[in-house]
PDB file of C-alpha atoms in Angstrom:
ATOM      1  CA  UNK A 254       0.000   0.000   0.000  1.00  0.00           C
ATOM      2  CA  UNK A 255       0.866   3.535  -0.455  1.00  0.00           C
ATOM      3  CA  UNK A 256       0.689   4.401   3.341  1.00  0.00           C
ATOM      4  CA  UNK A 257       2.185   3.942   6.515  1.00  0.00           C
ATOM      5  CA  UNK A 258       1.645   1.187   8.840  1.00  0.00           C
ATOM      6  CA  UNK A 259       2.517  -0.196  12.049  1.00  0.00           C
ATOM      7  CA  UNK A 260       0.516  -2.971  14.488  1.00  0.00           C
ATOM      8  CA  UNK A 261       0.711  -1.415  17.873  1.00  0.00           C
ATOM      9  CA  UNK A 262      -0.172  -2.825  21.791  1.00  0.00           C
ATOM     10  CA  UNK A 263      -1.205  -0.132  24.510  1.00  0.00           C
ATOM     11  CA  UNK A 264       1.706  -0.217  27.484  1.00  0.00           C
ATOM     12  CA  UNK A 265      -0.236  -0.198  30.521  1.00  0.00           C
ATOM     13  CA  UNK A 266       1.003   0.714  34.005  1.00  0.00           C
ATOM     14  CA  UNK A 267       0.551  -1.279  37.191  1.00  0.00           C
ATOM     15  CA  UNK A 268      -3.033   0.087  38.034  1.00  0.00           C
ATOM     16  CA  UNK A 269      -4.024  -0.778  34.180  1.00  0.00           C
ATOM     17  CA  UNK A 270      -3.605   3.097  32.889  1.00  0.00           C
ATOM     18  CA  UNK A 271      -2.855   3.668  29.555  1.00  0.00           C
ATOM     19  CA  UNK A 272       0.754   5.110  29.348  1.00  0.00           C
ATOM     20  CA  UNK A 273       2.012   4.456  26.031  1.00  0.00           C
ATOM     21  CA  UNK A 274       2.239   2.021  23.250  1.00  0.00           C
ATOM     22  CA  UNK A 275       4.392  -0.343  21.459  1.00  0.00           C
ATOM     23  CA  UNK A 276       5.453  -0.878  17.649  1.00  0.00           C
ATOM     24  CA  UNK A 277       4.770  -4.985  16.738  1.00  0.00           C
ATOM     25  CA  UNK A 278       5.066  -4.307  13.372  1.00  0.00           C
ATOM     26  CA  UNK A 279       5.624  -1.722  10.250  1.00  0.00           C
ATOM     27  CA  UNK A 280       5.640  -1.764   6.481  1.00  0.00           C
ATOM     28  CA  UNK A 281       8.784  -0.415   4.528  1.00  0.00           C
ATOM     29  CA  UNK A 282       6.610   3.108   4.419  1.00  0.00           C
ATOM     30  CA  UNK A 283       6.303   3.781   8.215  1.00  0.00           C
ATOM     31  CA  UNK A 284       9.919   5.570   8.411  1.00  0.00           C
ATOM     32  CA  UNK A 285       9.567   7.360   5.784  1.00  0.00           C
ATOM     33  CA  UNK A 286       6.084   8.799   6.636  1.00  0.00           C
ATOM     34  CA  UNK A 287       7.394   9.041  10.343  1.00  0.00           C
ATOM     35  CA  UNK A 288      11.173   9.378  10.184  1.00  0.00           C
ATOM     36  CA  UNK A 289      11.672   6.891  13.197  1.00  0.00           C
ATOM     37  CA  UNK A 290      13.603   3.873  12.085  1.00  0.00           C
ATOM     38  CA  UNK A 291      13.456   0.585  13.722  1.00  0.00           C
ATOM     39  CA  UNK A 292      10.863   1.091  15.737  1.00  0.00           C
ATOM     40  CA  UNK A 293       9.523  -2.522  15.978  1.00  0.00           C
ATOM     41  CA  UNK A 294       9.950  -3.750  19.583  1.00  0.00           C
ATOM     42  CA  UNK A 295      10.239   0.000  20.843  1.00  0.00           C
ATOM     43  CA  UNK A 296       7.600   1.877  22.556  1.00  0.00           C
ATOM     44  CA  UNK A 297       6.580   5.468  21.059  1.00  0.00           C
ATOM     45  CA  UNK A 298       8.188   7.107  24.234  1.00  0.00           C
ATOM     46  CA  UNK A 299      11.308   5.632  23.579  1.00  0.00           C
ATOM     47  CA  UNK A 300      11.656   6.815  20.440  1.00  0.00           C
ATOM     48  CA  UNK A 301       9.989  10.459  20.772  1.00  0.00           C
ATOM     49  CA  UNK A 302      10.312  11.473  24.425  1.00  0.00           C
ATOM     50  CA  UNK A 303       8.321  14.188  24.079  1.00  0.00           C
ATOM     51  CA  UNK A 304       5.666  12.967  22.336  1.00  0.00           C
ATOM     52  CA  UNK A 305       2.133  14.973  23.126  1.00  0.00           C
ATOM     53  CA  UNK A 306      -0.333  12.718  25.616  1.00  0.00           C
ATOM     54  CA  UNK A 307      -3.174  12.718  23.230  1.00  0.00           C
ATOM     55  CA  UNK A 308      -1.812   9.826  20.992  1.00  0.00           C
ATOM     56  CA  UNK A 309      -1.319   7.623  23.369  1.00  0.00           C
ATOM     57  CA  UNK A 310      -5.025   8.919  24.924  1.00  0.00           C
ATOM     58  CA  UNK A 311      -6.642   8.446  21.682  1.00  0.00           C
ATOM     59  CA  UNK A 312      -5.138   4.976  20.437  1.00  0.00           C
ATOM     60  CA  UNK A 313      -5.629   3.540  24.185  1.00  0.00           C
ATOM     61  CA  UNK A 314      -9.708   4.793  23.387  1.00  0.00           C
ATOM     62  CA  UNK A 315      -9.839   2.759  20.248  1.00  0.00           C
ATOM     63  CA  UNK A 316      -8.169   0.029  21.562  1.00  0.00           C
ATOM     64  CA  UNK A 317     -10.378  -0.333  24.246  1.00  0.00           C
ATOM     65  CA  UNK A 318     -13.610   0.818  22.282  1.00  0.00           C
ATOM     66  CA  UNK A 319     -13.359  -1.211  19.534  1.00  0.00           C
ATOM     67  CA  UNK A 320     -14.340   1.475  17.392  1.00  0.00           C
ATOM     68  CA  UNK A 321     -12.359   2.650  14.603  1.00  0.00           C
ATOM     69  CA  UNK A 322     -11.407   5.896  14.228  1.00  0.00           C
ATOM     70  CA  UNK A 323     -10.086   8.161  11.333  1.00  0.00           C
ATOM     71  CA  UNK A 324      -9.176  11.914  12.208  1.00  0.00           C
ATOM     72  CA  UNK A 325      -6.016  14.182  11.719  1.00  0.00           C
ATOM     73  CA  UNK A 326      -3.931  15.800  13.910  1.00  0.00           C
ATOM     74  CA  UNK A 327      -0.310  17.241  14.298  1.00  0.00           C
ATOM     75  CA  UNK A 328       2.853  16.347  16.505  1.00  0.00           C
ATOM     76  CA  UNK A 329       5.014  18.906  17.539  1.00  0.00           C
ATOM     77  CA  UNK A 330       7.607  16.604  18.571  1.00  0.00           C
ATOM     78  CA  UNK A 331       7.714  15.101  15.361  1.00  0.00           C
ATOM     79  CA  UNK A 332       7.462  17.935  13.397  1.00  0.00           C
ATOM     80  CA  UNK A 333       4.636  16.310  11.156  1.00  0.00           C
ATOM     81  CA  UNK A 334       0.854  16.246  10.649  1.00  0.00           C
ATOM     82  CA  UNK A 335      -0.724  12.652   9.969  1.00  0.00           C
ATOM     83  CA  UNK A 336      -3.921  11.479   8.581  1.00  0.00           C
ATOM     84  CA  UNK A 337      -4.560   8.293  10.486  1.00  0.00           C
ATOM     85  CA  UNK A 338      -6.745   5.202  10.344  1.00  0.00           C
ATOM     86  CA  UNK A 339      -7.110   3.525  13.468  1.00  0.00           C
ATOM     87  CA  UNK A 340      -8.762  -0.064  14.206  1.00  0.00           C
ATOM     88  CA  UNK A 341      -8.949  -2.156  17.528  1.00  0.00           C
ATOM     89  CA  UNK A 342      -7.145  -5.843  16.377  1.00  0.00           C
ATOM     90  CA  UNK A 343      -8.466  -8.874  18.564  1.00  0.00           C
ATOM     91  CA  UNK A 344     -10.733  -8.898  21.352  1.00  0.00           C
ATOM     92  CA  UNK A 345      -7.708  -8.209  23.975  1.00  0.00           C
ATOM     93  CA  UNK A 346      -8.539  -4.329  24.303  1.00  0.00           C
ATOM     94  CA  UNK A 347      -4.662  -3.686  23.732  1.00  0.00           C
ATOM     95  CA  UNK A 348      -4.097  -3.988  20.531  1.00  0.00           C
ATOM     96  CA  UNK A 349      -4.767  -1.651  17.508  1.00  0.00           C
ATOM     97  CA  UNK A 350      -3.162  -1.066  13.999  1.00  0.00           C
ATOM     98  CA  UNK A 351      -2.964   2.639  11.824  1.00  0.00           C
ATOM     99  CA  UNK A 352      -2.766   3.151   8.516  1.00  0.00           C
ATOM    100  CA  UNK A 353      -1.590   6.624   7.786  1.00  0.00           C
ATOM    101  CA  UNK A 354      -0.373   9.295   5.712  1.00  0.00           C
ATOM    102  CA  UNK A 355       2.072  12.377   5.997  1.00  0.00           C
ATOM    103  CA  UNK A 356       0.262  15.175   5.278  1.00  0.00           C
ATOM    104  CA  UNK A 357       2.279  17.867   6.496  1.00  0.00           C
ATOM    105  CA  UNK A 358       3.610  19.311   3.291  1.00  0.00           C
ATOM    106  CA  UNK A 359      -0.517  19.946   2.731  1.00  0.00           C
ATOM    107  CA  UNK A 360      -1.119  21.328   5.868  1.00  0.00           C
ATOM    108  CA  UNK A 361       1.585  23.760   5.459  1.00  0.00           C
ATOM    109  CA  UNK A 362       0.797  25.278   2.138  1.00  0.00           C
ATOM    110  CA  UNK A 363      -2.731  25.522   3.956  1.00  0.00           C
ATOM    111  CA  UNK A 364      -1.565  27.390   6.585  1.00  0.00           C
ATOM    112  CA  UNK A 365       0.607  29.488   4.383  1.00  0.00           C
ATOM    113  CA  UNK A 366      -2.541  29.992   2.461  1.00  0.00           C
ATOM    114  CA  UNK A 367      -4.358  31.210   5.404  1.00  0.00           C
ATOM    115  CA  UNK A 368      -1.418  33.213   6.756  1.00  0.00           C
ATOM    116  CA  UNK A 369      -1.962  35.269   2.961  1.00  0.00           C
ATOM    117  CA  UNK A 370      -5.650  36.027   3.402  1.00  0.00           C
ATOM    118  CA  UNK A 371      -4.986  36.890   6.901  1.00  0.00           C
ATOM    119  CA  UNK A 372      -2.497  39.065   5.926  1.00  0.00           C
ATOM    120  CA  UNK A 373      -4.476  40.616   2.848  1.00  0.00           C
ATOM    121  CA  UNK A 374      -7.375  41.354   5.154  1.00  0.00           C
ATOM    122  CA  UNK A 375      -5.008  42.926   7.393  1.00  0.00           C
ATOM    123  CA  UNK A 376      -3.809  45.173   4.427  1.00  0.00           C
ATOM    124  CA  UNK A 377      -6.897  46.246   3.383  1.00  0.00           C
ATOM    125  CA  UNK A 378      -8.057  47.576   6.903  1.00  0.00           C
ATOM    126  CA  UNK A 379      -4.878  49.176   7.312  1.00  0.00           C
ATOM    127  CA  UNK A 380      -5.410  51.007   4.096  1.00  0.00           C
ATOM    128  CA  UNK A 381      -8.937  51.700   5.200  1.00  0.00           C
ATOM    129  CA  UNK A 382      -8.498  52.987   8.262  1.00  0.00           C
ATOM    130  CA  UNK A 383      -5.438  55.243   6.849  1.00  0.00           C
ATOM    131  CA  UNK A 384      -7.429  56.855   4.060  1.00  0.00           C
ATOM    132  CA  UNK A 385     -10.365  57.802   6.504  1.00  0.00           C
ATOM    133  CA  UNK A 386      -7.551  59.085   9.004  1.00  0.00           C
ATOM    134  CA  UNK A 387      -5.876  61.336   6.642  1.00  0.00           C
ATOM    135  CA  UNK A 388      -9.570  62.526   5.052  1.00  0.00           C
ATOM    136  CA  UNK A 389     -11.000  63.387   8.267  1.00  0.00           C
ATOM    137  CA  UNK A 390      -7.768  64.913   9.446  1.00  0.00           C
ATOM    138  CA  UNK A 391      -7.815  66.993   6.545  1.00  0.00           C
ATOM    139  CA  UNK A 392     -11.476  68.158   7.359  1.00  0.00           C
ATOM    140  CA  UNK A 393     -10.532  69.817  10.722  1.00  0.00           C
ATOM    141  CA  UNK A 394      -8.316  73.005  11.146  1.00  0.00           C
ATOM    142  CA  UNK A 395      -5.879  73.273  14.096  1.00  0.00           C
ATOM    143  CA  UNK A 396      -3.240  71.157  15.328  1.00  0.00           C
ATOM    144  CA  UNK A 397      -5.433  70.302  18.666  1.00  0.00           C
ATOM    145  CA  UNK A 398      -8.576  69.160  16.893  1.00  0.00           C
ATOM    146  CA  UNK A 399      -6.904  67.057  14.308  1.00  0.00           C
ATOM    147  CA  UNK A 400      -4.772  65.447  17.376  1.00  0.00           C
ATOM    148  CA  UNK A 401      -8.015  64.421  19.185  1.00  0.00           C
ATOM    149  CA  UNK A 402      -9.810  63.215  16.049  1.00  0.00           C
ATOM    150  CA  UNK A 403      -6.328  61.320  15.369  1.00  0.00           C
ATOM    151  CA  UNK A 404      -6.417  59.036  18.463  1.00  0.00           C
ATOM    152  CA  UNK A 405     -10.280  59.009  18.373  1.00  0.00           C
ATOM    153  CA  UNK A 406      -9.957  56.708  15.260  1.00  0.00           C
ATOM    154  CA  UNK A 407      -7.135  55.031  16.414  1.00  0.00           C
ATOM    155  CA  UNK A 408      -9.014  53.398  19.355  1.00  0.00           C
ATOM    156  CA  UNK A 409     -10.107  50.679  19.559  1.00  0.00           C
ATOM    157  CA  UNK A 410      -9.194  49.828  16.061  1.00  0.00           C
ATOM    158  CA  UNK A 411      -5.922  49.756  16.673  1.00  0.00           C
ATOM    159  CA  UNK A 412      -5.468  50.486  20.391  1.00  0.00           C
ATOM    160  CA  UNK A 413      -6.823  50.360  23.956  1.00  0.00           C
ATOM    161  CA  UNK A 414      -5.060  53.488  24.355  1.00  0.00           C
ATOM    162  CA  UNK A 415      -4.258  56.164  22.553  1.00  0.00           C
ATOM    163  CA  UNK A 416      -2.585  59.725  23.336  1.00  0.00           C
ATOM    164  CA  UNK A 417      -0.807  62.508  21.355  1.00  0.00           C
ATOM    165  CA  UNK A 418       1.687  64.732  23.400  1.00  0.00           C
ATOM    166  CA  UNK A 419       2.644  68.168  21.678  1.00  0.00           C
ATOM    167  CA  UNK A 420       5.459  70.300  22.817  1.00  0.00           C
ATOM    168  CA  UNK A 421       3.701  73.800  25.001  1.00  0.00           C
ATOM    169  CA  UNK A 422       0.093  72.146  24.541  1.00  0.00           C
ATOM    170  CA  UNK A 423      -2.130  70.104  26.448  1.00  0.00           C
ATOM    171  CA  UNK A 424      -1.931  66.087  25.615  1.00  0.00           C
ATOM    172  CA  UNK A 425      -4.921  64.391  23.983  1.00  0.00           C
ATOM    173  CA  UNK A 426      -6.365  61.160  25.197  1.00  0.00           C
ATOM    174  CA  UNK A 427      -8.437  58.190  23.993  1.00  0.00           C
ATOM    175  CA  UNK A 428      -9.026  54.993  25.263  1.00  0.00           C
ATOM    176  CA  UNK A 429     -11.530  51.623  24.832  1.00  0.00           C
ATOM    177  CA  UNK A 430     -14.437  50.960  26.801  1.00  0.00           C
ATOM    178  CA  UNK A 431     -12.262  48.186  28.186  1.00  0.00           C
ATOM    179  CA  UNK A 432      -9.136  50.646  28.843  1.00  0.00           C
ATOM    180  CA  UNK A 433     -11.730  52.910  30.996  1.00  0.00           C
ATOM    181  CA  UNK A 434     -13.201  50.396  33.103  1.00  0.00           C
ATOM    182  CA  UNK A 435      -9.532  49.510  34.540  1.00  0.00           C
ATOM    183  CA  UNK A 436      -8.532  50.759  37.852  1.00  0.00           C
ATOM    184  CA  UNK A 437      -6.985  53.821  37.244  1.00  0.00           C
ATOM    185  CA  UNK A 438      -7.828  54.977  33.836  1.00  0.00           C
ATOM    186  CA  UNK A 439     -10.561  58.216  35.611  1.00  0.00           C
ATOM    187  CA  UNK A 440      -8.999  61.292  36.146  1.00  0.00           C
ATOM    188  CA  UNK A 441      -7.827  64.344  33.585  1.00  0.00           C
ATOM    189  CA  UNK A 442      -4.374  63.984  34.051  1.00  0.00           C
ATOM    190  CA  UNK A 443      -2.724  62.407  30.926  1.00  0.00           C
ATOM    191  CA  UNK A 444       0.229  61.310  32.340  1.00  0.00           C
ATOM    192  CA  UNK A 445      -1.018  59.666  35.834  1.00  0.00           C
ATOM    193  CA  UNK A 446      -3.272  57.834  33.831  1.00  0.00           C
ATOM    194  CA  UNK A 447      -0.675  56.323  31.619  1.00  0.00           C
ATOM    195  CA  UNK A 448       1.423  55.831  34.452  1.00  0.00           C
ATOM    196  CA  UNK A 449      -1.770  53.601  36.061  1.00  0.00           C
ATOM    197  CA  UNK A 450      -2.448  51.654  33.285  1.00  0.00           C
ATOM    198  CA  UNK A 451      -0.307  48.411  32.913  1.00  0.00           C
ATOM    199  CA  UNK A 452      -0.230  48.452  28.642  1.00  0.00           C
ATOM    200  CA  UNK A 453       0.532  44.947  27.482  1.00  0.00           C
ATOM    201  CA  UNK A 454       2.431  46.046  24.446  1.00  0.00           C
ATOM    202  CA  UNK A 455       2.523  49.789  22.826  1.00  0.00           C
ATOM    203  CA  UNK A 456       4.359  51.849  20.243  1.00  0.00           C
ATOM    204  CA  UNK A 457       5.958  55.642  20.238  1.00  0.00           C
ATOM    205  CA  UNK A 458       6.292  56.946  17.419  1.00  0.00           C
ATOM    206  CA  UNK A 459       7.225  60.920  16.820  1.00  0.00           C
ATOM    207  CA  UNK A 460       5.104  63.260  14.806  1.00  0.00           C
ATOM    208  CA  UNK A 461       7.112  65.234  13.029  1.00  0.00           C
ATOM    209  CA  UNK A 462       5.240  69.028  13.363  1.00  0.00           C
ATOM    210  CA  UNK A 463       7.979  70.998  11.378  1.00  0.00           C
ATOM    211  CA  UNK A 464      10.171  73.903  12.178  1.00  0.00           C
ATOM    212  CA  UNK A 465      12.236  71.980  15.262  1.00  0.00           C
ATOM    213  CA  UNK A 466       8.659  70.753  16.650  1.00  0.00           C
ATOM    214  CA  UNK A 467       8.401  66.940  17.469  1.00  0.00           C
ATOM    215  CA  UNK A 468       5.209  65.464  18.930  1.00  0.00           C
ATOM    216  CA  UNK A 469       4.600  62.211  19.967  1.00  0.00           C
ATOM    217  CA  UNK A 470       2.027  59.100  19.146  1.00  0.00           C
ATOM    218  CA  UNK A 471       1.543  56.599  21.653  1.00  0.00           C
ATOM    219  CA  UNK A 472      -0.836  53.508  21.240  1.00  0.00           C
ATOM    220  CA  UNK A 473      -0.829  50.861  23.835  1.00  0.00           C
ATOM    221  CA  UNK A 474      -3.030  47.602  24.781  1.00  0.00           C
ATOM    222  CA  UNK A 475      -4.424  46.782  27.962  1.00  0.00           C
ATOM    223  CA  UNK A 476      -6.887  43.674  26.959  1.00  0.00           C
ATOM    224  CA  UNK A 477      -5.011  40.772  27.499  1.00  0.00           C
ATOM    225  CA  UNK A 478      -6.991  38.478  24.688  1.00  0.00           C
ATOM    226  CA  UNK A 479      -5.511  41.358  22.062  1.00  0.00           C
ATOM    227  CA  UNK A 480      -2.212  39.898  20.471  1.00  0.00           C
ATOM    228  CA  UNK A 481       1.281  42.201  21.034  1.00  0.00           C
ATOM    229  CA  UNK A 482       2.280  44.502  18.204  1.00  0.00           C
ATOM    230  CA  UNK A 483       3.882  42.980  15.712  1.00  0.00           C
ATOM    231  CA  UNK A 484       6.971  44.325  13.408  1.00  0.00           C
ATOM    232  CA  UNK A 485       3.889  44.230  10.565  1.00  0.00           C
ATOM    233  CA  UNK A 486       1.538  46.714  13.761  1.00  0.00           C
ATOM    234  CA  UNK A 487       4.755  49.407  13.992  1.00  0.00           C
ATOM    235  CA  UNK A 488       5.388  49.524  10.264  1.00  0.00           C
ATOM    236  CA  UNK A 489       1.952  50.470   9.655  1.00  0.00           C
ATOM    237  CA  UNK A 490       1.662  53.029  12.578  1.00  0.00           C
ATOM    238  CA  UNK A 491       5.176  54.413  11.421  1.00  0.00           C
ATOM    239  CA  UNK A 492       3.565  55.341   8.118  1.00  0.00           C
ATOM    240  CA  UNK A 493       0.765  56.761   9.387  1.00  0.00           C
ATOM    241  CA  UNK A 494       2.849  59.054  11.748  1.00  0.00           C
ATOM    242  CA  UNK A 495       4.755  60.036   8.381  1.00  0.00           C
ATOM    243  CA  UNK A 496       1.339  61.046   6.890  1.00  0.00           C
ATOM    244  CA  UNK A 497      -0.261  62.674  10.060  1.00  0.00           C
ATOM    245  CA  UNK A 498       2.880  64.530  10.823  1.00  0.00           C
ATOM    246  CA  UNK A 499       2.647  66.027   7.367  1.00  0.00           C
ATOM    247  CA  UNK A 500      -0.902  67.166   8.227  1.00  0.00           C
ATOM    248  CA  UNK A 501      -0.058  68.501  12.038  1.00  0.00           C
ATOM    249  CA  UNK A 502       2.589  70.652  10.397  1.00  0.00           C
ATOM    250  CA  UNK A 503       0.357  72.055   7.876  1.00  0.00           C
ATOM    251  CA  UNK A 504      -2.287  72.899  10.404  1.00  0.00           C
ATOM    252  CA  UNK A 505       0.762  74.481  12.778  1.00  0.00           C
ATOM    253  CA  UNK A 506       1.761  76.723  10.026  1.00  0.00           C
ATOM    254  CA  UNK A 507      -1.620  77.935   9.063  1.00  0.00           C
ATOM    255  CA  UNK A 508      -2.073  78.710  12.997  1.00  0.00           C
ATOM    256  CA  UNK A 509       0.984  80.519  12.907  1.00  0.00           C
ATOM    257  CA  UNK A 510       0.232  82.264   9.581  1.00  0.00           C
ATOM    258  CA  UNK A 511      -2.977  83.014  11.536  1.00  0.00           C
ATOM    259  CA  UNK A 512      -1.706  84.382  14.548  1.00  0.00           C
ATOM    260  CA  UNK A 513       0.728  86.853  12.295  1.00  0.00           C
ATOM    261  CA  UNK A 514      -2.185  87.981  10.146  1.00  0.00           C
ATOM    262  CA  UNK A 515      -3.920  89.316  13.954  1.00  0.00           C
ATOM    263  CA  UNK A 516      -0.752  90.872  15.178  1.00  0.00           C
ATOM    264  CA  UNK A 517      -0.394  92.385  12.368  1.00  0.00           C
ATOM    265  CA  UNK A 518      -4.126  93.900  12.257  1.00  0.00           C
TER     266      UNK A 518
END
């Protein structure tokens, strides 16, 4: 046959548990589909010490059962993903036999297949997200009210918390519903409640305002079941401090240009 197989007998212990099993026999293709060679006469423990519980859990089921099972499933230790047959042999309630495949060259172009769309989808809301950023900072004059719109779209998109700090100005604040019901987070002082919150993972970036002036982007994550930034997460929020910072400066200089204009009057 084209597959893998081995004859196997559960090991039990001395109160009759289950703790691992035993190779009786294998065709030519069992090392190749497993890369363990001569493993008739050895247990599976011998020959992978680390092997994960759940084989020996699952073959000890069908041994006793007498049910046959097919299902697939992946071993760390081995570095491979099977697709097994398993059958109880005899009436003994040890024995069992597997016919099997390697599929982990399959499994892997799956995964790198879903690891694509993932990161496509990713891509696209990134894009999304910049293009309304940049339009809806573009809608609002002043360096203040495109700061708060900034890290008013920015959470919880992309952050728990979010805060802009500009030299001689007062720092703007955002954060989740989840970041505000944390001890800590009331309170109008930026800075104690940064200093409050325990952030998981963030990323500072500067905002560069023009003319010597250098703000700065924060964006941090309190909810633990959010994943850490990744390189991908600080690349992204790098460009959009590149674009933002572009738009800050513009606003400074017209405030500037402003402020001339009424001294001058």
């Amino acid at each position: 046959i084209d597959e893998g197989y081995c004859l196997c007998e559960i090991v039990l212990d001395d109160e009759g548990a289950p703790i691992d099993y035993r190779f009786l026999e294998a065709n030519p293709l069992f090392e190749a589909m497993t890369g363990l060679a001569d493993a008739v006469g050895r247990t599976a423990l011998e020959m992978i010490p680390d092997l994960e519980p759940h084989w020996v859990e699952t073959y000890a089921r069908v041994a006793a059962g007498g049910e046959p099972l097919r299902f697939e499933s992946g071993s760390e230790a081995m570095g491979r993903w099977f697709d097994v047959f398993a059958t109880p042999v005899g009436s003994s309630g040890e024995r069992f036999a597997l016919v099997f495949k390697d599929v982990t060259e399959r499994r892997r172009a799956e995964e790198a297949l879903r690891e694509s769309e993932i990161a496509e989808r990713a891509g696209r809301r990134r894009a999304e997200l910049t293009a309304r950023v940049i339009s809806e900072l573009e809608a609002l004059g002043g360096v203040a009210p495109r700061a708060r719109r900034l890290v008013a779209l920015l959470v919880p998109q992309v952050a728990d918390v979010a805060t802009v700090e500009i030299p001689d100005d007062q720092p703007v604040l955002a954060l989740s519903n989840r970041a505000r019901r944390m001890p800590g987070a009331d309170g109008d002082d930026v800075a104690a409640i940064l200093g409050r919150l325990e952030m998981r993972s963030q990323v500072v970036v500067p905002l560069d305002l023009g003319g010597g002036v250098q703000a700065t982007l924060l964006l941090g994550l309190v909810d633990p079941e959010r994943p850490p930034y990744s390189p991908d997460d600080v690349a992204f929020v790098g460009a959009v401090a590149d674009r933002v910072g572009l738009l800050l400066a513009r606003a400074r200089v017209q405030e500037e240009e402003r402020q001339i204009g009424l001294r001058l009057q």
